[in-house]
N, C-alpha and C. Protein backbone atom coordinates (compact mmCIF):
# COMPACT_ATOMS: atom_id res chain seq x y z
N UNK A 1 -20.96 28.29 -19.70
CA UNK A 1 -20.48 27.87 -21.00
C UNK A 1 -19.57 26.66 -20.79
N UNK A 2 -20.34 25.67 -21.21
CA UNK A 2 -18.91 24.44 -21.17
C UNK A 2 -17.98 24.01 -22.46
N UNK A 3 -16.95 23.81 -22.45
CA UNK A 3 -15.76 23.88 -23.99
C UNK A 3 -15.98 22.03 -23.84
N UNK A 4 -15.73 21.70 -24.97
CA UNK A 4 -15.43 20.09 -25.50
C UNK A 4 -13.93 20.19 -25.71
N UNK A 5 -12.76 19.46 -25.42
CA UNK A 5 -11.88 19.20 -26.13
C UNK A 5 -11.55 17.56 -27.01
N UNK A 6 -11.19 17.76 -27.72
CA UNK A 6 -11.31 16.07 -28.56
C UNK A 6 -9.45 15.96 -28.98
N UNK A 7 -9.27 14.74 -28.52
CA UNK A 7 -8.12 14.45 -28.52
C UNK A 7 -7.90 13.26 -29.58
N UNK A 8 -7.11 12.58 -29.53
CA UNK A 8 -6.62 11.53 -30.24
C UNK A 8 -5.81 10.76 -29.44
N UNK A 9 -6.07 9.22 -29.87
CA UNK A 9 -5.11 7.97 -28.55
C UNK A 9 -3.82 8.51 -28.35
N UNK A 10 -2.90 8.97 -29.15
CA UNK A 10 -1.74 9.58 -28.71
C UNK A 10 -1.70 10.79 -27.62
N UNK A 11 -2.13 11.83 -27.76
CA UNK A 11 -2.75 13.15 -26.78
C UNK A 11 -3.08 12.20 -25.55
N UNK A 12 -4.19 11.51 -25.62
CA UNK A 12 -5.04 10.90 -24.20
C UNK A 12 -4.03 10.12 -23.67
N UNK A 13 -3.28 9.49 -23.96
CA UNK A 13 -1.66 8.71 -23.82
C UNK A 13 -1.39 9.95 -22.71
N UNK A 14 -0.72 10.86 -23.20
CA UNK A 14 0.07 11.60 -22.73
C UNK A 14 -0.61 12.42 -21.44
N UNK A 15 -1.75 12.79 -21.24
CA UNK A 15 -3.03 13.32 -20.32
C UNK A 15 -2.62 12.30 -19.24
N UNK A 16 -3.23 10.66 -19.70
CA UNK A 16 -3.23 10.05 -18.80
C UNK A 16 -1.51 9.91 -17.81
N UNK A 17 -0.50 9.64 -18.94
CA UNK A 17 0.77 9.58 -17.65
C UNK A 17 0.83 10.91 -16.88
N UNK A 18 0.32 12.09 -17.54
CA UNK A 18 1.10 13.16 -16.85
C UNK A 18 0.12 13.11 -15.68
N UNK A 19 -1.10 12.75 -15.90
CA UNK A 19 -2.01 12.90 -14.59
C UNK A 19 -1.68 11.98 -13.60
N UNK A 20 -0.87 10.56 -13.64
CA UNK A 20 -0.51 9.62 -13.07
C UNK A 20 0.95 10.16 -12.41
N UNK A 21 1.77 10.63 -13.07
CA UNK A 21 3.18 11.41 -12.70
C UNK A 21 2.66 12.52 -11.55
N UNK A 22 1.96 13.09 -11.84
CA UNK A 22 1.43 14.23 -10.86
C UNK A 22 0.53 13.78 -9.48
N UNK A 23 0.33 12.11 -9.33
CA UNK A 23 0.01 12.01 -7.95
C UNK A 23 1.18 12.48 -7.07
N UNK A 24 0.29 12.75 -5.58
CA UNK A 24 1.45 13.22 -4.17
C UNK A 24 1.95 11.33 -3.91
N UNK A 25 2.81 11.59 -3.83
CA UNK A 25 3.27 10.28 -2.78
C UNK A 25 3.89 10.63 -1.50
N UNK A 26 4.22 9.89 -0.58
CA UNK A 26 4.54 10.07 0.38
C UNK A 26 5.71 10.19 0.40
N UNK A 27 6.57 10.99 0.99
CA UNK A 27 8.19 11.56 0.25
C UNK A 27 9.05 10.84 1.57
N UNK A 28 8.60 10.78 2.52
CA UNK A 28 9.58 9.64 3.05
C UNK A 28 8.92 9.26 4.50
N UNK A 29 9.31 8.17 4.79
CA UNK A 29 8.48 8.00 6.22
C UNK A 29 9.15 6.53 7.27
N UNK A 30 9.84 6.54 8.34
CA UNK A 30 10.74 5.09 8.90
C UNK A 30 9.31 4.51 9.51
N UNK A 31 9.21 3.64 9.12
CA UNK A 31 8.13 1.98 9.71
C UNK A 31 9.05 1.16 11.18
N UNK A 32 8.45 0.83 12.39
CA UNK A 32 9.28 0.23 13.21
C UNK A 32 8.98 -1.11 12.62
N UNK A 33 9.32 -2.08 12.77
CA UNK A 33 9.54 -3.60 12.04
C UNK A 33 9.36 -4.54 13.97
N UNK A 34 8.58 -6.13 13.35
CA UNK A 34 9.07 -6.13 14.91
C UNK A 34 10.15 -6.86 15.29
N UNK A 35 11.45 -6.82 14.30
CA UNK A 35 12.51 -7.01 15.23
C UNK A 35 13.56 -6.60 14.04
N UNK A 36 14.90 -6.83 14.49
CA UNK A 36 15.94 -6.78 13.23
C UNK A 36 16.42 -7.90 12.71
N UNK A 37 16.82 -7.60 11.22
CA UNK A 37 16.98 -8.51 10.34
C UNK A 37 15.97 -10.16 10.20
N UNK A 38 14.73 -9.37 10.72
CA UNK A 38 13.35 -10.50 9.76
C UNK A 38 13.09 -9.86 9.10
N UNK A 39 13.86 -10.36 7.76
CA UNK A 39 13.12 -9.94 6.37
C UNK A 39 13.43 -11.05 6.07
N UNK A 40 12.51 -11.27 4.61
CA UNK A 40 13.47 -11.85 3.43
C UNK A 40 13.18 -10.96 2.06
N UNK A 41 14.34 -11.00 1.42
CA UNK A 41 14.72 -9.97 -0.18
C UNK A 41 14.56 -10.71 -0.98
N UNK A 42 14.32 -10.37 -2.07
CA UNK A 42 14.10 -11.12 -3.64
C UNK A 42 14.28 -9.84 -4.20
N UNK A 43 15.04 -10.28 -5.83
CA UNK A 43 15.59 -9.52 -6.29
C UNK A 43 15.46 -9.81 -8.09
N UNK A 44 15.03 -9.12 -8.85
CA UNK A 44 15.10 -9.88 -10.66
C UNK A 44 15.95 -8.46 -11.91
N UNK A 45 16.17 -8.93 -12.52
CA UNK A 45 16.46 -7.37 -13.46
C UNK A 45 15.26 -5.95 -13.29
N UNK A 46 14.53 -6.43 -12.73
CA UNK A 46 13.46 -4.95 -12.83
C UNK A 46 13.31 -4.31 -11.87
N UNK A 47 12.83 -4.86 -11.11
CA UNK A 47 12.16 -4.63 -9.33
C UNK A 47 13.15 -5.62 -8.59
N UNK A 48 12.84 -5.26 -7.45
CA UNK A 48 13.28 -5.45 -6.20
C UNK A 48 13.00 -5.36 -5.21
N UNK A 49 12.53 -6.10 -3.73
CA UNK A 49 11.66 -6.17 -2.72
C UNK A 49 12.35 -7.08 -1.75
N UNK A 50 11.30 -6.83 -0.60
CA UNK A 50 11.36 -7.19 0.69
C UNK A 50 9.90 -7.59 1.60
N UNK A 51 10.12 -8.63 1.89
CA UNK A 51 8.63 -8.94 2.80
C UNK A 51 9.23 -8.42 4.45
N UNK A 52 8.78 -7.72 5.17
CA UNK A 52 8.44 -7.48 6.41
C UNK A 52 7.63 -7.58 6.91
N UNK A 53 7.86 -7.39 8.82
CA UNK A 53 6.54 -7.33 9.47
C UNK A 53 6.75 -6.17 10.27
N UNK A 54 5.66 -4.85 9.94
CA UNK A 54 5.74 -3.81 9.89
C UNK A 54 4.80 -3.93 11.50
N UNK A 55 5.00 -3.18 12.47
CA UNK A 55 4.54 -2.92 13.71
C UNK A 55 3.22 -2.15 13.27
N UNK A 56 1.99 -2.28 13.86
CA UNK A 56 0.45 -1.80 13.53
C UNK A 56 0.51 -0.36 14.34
N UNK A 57 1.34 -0.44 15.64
CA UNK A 57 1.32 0.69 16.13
C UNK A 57 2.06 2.04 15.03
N UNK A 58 3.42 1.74 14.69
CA UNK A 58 3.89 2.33 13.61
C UNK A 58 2.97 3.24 12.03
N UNK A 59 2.32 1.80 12.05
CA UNK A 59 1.08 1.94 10.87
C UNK A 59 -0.14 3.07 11.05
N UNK A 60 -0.07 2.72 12.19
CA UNK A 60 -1.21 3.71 12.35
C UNK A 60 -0.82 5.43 12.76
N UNK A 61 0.83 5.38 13.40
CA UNK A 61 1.03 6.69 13.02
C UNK A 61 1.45 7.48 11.38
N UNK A 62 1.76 6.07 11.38
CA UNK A 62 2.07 6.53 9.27
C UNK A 62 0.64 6.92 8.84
N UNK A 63 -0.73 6.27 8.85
CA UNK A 63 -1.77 6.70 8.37
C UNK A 63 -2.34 7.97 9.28
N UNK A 64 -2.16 8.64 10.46
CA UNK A 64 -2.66 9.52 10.81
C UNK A 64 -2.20 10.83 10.60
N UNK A 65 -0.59 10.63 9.59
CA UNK A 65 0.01 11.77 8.88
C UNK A 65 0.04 11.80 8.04
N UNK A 66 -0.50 10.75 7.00
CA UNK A 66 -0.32 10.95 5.64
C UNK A 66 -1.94 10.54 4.75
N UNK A 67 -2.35 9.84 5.46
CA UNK A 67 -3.51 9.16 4.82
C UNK A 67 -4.22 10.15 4.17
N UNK A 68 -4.44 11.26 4.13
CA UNK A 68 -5.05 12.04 3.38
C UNK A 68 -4.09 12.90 2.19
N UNK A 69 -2.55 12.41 2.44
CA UNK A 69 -1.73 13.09 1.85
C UNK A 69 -0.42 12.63 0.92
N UNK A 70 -1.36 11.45 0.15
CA UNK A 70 -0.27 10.76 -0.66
C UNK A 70 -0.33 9.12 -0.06
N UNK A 71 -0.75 8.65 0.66
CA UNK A 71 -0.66 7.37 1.26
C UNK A 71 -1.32 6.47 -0.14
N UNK A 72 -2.46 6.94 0.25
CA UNK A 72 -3.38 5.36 -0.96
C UNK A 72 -3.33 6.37 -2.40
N UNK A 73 -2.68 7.24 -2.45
CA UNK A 73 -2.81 7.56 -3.94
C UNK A 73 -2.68 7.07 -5.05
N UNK A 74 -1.84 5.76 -5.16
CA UNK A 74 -1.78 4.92 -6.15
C UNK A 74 -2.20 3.74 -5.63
N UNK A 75 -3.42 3.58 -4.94
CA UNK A 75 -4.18 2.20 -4.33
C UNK A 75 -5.27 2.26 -5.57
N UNK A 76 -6.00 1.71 -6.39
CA UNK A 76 -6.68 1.62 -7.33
C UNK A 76 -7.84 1.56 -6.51
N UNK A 77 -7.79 0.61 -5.39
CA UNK A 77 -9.06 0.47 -4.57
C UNK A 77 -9.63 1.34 -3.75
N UNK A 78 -8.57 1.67 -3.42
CA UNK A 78 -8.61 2.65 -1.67
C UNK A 78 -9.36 2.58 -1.00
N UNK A 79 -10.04 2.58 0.27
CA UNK A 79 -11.25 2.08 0.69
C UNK A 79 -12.31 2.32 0.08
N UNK A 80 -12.57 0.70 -0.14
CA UNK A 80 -14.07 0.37 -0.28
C UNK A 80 -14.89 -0.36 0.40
N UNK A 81 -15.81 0.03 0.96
CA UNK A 81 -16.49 -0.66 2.38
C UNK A 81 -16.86 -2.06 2.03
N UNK A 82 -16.71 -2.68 2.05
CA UNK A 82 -17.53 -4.85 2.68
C UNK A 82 -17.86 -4.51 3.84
N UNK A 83 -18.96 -4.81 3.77
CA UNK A 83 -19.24 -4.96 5.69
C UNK A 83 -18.84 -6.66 6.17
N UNK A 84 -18.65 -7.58 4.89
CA UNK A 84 -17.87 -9.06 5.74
C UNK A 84 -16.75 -8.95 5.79
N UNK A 85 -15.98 -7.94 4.41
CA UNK A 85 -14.58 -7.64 4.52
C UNK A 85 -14.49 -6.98 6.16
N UNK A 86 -15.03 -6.25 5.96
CA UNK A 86 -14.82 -4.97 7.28
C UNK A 86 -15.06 -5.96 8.71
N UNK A 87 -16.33 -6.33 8.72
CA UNK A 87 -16.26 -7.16 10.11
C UNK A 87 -15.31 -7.91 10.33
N UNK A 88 -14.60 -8.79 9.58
CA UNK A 88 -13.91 -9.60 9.82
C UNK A 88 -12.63 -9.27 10.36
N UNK A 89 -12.07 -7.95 9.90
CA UNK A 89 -10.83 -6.92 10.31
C UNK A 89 -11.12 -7.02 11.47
N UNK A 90 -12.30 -6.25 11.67
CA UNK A 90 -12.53 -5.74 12.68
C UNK A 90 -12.71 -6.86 14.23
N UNK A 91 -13.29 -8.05 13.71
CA UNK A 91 -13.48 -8.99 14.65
C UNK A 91 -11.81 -9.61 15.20
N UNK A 92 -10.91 -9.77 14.36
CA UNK A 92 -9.86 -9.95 14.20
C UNK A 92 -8.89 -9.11 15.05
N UNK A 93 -9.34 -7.40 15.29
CA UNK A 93 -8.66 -7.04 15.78
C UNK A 93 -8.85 -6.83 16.84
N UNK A 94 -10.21 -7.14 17.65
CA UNK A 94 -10.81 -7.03 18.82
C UNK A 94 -10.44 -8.16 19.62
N UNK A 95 -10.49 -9.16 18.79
CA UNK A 95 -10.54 -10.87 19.99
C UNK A 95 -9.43 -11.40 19.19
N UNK A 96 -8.74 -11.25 18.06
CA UNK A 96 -7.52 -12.12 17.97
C UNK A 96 -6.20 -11.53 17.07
N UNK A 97 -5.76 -10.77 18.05
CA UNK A 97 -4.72 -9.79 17.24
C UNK A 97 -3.34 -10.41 17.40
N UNK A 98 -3.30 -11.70 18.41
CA UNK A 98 -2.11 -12.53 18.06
C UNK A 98 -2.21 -13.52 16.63
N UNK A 99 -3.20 -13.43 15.95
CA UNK A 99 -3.50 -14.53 15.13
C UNK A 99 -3.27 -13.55 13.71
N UNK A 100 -3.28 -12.02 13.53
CA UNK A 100 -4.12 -11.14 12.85
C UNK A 100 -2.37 -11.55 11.50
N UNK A 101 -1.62 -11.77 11.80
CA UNK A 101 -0.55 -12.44 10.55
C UNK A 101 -0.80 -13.26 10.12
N UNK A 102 -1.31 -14.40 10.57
CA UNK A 102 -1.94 -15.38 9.83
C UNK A 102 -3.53 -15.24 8.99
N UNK A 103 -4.28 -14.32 9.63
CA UNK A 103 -5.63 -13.97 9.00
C UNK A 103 -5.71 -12.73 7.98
N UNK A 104 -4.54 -12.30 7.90
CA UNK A 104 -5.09 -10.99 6.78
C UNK A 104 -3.28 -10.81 5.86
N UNK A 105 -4.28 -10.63 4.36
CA UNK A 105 -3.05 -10.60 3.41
C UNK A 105 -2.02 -9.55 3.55
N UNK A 106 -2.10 -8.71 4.47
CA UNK A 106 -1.43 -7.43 4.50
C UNK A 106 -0.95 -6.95 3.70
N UNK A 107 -0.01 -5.93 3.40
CA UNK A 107 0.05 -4.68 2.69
C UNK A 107 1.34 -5.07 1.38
N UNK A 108 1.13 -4.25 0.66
CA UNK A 108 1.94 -3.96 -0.55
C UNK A 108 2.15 -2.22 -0.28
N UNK A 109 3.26 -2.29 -0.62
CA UNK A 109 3.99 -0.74 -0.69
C UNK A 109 4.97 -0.61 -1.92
N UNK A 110 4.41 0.21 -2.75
CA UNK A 110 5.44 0.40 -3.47
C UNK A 110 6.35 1.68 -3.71
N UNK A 111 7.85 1.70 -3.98
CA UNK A 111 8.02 2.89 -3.32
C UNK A 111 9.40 3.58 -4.88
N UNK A 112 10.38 4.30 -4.18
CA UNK A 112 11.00 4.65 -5.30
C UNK A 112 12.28 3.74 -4.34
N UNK A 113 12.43 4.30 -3.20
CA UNK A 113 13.69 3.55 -2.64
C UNK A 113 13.19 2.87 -1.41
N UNK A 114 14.18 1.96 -0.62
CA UNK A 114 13.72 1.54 0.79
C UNK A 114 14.97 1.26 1.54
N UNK A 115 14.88 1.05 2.39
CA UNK A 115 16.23 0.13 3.31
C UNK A 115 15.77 -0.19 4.74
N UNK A 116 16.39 -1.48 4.86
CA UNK A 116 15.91 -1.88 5.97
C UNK A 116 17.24 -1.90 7.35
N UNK A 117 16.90 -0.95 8.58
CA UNK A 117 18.34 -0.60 9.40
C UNK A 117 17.90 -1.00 10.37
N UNK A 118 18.32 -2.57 10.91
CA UNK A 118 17.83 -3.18 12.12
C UNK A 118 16.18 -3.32 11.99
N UNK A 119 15.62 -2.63 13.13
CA UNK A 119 14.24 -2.88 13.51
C UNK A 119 13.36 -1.44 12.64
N UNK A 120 14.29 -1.14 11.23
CA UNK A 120 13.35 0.20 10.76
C UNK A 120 13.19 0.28 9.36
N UNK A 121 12.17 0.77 8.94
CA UNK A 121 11.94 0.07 7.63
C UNK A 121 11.88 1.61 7.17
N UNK A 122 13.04 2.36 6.49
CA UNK A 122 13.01 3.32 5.79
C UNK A 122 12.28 3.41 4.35
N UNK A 123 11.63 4.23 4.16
CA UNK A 123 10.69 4.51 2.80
C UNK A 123 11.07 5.85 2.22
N UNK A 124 11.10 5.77 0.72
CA UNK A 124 10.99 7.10 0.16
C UNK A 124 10.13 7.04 -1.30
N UNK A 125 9.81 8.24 -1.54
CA UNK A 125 8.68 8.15 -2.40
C UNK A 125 7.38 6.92 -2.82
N UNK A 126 6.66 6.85 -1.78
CA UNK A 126 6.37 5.45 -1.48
C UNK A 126 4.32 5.77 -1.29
N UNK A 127 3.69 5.18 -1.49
CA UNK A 127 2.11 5.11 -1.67
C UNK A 127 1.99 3.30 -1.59
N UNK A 128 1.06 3.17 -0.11
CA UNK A 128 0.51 2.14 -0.12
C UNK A 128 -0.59 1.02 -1.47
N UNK A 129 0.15 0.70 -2.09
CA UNK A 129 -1.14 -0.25 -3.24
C UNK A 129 -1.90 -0.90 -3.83
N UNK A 130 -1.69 -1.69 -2.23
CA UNK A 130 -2.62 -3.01 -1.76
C UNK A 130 -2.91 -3.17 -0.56
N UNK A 131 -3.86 -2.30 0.08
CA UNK A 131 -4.38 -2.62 1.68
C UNK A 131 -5.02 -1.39 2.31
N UNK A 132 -5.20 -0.64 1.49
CA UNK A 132 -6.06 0.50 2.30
C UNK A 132 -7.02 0.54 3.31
N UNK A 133 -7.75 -0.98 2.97
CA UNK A 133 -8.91 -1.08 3.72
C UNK A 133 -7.81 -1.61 5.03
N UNK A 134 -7.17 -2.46 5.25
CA UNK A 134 -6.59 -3.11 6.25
C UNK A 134 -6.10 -1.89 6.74
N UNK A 135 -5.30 -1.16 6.21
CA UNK A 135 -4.75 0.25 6.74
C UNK A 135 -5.58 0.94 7.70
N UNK A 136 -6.25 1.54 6.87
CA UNK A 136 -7.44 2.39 7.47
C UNK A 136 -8.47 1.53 8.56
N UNK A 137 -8.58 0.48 8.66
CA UNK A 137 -9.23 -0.13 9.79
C UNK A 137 -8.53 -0.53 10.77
N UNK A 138 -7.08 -0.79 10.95
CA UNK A 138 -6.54 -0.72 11.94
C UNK A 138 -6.14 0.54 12.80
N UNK A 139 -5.81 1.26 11.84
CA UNK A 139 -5.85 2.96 12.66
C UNK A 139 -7.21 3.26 13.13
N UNK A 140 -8.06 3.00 12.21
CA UNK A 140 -9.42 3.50 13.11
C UNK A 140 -10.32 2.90 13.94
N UNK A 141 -9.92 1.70 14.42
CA UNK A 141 -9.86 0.42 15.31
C UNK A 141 -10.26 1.09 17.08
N UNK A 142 -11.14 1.03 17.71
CA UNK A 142 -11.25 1.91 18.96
C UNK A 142 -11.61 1.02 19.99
N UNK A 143 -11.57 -0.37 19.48
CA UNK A 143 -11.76 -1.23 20.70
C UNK A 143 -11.02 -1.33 21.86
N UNK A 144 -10.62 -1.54 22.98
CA UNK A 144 -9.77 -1.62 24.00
C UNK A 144 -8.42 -2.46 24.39
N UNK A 145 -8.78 -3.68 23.53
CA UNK A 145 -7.70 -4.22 23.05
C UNK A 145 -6.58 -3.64 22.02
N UNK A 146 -5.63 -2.81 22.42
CA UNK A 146 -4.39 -1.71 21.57
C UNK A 146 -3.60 -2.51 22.03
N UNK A 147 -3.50 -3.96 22.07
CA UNK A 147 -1.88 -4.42 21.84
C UNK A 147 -1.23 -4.33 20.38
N UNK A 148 0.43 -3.95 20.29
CA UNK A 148 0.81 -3.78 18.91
C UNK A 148 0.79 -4.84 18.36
N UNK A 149 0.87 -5.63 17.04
CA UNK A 149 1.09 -6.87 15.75
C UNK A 149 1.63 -6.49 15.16
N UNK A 150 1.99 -7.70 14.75
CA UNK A 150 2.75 -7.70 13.19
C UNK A 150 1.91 -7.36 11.94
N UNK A 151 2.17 -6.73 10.89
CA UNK A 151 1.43 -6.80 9.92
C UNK A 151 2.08 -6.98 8.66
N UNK A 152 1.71 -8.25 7.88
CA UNK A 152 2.55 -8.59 6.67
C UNK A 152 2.86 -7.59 5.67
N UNK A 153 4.16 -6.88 5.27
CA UNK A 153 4.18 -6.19 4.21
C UNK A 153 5.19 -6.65 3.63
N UNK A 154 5.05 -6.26 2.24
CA UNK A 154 5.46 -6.15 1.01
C UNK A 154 5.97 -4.76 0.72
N UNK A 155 7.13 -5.12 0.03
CA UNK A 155 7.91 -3.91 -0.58
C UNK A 155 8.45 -3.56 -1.65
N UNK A 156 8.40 -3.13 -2.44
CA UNK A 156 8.74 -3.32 -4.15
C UNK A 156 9.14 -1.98 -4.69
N UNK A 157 10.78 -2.12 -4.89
CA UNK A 157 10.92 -0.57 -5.76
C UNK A 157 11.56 -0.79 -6.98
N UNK A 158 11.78 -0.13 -7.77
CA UNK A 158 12.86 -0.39 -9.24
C UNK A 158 14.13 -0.76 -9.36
N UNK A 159 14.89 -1.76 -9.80
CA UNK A 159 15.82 -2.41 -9.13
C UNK A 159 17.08 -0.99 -9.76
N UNK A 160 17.57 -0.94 -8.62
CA UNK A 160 18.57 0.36 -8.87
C UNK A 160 19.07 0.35 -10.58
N UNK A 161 19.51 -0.77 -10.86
CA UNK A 161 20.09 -0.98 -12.06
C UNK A 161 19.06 -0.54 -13.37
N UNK A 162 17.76 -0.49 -13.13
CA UNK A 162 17.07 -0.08 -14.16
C UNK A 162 16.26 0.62 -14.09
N UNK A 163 17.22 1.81 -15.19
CA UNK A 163 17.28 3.01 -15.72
C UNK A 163 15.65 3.26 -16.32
N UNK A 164 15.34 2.06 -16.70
CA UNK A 164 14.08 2.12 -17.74
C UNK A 164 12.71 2.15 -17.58
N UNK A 165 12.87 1.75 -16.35
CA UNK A 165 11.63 1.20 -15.78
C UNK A 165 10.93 2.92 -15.05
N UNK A 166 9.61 3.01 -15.63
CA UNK A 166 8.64 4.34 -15.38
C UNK A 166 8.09 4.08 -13.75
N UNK A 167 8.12 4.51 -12.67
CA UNK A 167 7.78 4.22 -11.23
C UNK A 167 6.79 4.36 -11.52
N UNK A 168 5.21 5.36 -12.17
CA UNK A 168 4.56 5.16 -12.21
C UNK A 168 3.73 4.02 -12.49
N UNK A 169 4.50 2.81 -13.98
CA UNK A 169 4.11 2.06 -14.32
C UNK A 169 4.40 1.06 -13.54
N UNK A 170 4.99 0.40 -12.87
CA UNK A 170 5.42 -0.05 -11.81
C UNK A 170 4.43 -0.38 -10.70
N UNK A 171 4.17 0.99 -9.85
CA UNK A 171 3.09 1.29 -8.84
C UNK A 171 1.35 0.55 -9.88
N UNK A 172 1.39 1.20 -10.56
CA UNK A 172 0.02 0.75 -11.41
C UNK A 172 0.54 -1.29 -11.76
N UNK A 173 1.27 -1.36 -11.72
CA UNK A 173 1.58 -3.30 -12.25
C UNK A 173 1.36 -3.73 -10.77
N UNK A 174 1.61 -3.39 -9.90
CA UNK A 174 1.71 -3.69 -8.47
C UNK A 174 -0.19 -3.90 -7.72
N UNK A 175 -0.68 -2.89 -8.35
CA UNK A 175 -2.02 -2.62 -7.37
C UNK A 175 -3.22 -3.13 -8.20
N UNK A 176 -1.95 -3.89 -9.91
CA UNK A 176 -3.50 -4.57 -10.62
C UNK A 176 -3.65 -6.10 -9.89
N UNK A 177 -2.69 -6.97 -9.73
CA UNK A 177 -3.25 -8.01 -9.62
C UNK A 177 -4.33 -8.76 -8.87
N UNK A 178 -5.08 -9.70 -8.90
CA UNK A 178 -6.48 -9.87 -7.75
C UNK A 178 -6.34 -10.23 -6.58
N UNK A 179 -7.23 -9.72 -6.26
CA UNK A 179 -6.99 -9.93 -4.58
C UNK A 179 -8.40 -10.96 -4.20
N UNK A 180 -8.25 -11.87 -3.59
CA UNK A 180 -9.61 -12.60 -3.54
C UNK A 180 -10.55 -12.05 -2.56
N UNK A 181 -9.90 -11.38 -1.67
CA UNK A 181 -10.99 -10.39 -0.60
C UNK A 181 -11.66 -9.56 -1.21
N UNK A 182 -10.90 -9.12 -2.23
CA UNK A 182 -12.19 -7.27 -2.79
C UNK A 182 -11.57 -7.71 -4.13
N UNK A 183 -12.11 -8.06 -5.37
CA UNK A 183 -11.52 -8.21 -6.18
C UNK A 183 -11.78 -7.08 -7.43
N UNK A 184 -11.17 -6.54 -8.27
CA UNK A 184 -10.99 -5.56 -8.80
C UNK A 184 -12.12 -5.34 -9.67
N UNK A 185 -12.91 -4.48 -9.26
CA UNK A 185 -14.14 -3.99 -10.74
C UNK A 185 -13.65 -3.53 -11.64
N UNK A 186 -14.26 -3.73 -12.83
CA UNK A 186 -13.77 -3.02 -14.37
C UNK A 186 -13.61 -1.33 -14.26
N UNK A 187 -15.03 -0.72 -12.93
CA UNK A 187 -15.09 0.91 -12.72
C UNK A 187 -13.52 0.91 -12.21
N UNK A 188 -12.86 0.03 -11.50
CA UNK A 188 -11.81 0.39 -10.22
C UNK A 188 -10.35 0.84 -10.79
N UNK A 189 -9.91 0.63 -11.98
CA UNK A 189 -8.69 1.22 -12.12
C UNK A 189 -8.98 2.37 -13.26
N UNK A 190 -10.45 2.00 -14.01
CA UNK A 190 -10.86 3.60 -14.69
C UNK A 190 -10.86 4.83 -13.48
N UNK A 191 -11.80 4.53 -12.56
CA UNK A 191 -11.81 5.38 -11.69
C UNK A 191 -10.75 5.98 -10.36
N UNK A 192 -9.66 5.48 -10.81
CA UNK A 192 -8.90 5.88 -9.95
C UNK A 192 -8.12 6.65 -11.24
């Protein structure tokens, strides 16, 4: 026996945040950085961020504890296979992993809090929302070449001062804009 329920735009409103409120995120996790105090901060009434360069070795123990458990939960994309996207990671990380900062857009993280202590990039309530594929192909990377890199990230949380701002909506403003490598299908933020 299957039931119909029929709602109205207000009801489906409310479905959709609570189902968005109820993703897992990752509740806290330290990133090694590769050195202290390379960042740079930017700061506006809303948000607030930090560009780093997050260690790949680091990365890949962050994805082998969480990736199934809150990591890309608010990635709209989350992996989606290119095999030119994919080769190219992949070629990149085999024969030129001193170059791999200059060749790939690296990551967006958006989180609830962060801080950066020397060479460690503290996270809390935090889901990767731009780079899954880069994520997930460097952890699952098995070539012989395992020297560590840098990998460009991005960091973006609600600027302490505002009270107003929904983290959910936030994380979702963060993981719409285009990316020219995989660029966003009309299915890709319905279906997430």
């Amino acid at each position: 026996v299957s039931s119909i329920s029929v709602v109205n735009a207000e009801n489906l409103e409310d479905i959709i945040l609570k189902t968005q409120s109820d993703q897992e995120l990752v509740p806290a996790y330290t990133l090694d950085l590769d050195k202290a105090k390379n960042f740079l901060a930017y700061a506006n009434e809303k948000e607030e961020g930090v560009i780093v360069n997050v260690q790949s070795d680091s990365l890949v123990r962050l994805y082998n504890a969480r990736s199934t458990k809150g990591l890309f939960n608010l990635n709209i994309r989350r992996y989606i296979r290119s095999k030119n996207v994919d080769d190219g990671i992949k070629k990149t990380l085999s024969k030129r992993r001193d170059e791999f900062w200059f060749l790939n857009n690296g990551l967006t993280i958006a989180c609830r809090d962060y801080s950066v202590d020397g060479n460690r990039l503290k996270l809390t309530d935090f889901s990767i929302v731009n780079g899954a594929q880069t994520t997930t192909l460097i952890a699952t990377h098995k070539e012989q070449n395992a020297a560590p890199f840098s990998v460009p990230t991005k960091v973006v949380m609600p600027a302490p001062s505002n009270d107003k701002i929904d983290l959910m909506s936030l994380f979702n403003e963060l993981a719409e804009p285009p990316n020219p490598q995989k660029p966003i299908q009309p299915r890709d933020p319905q279906a997430n």
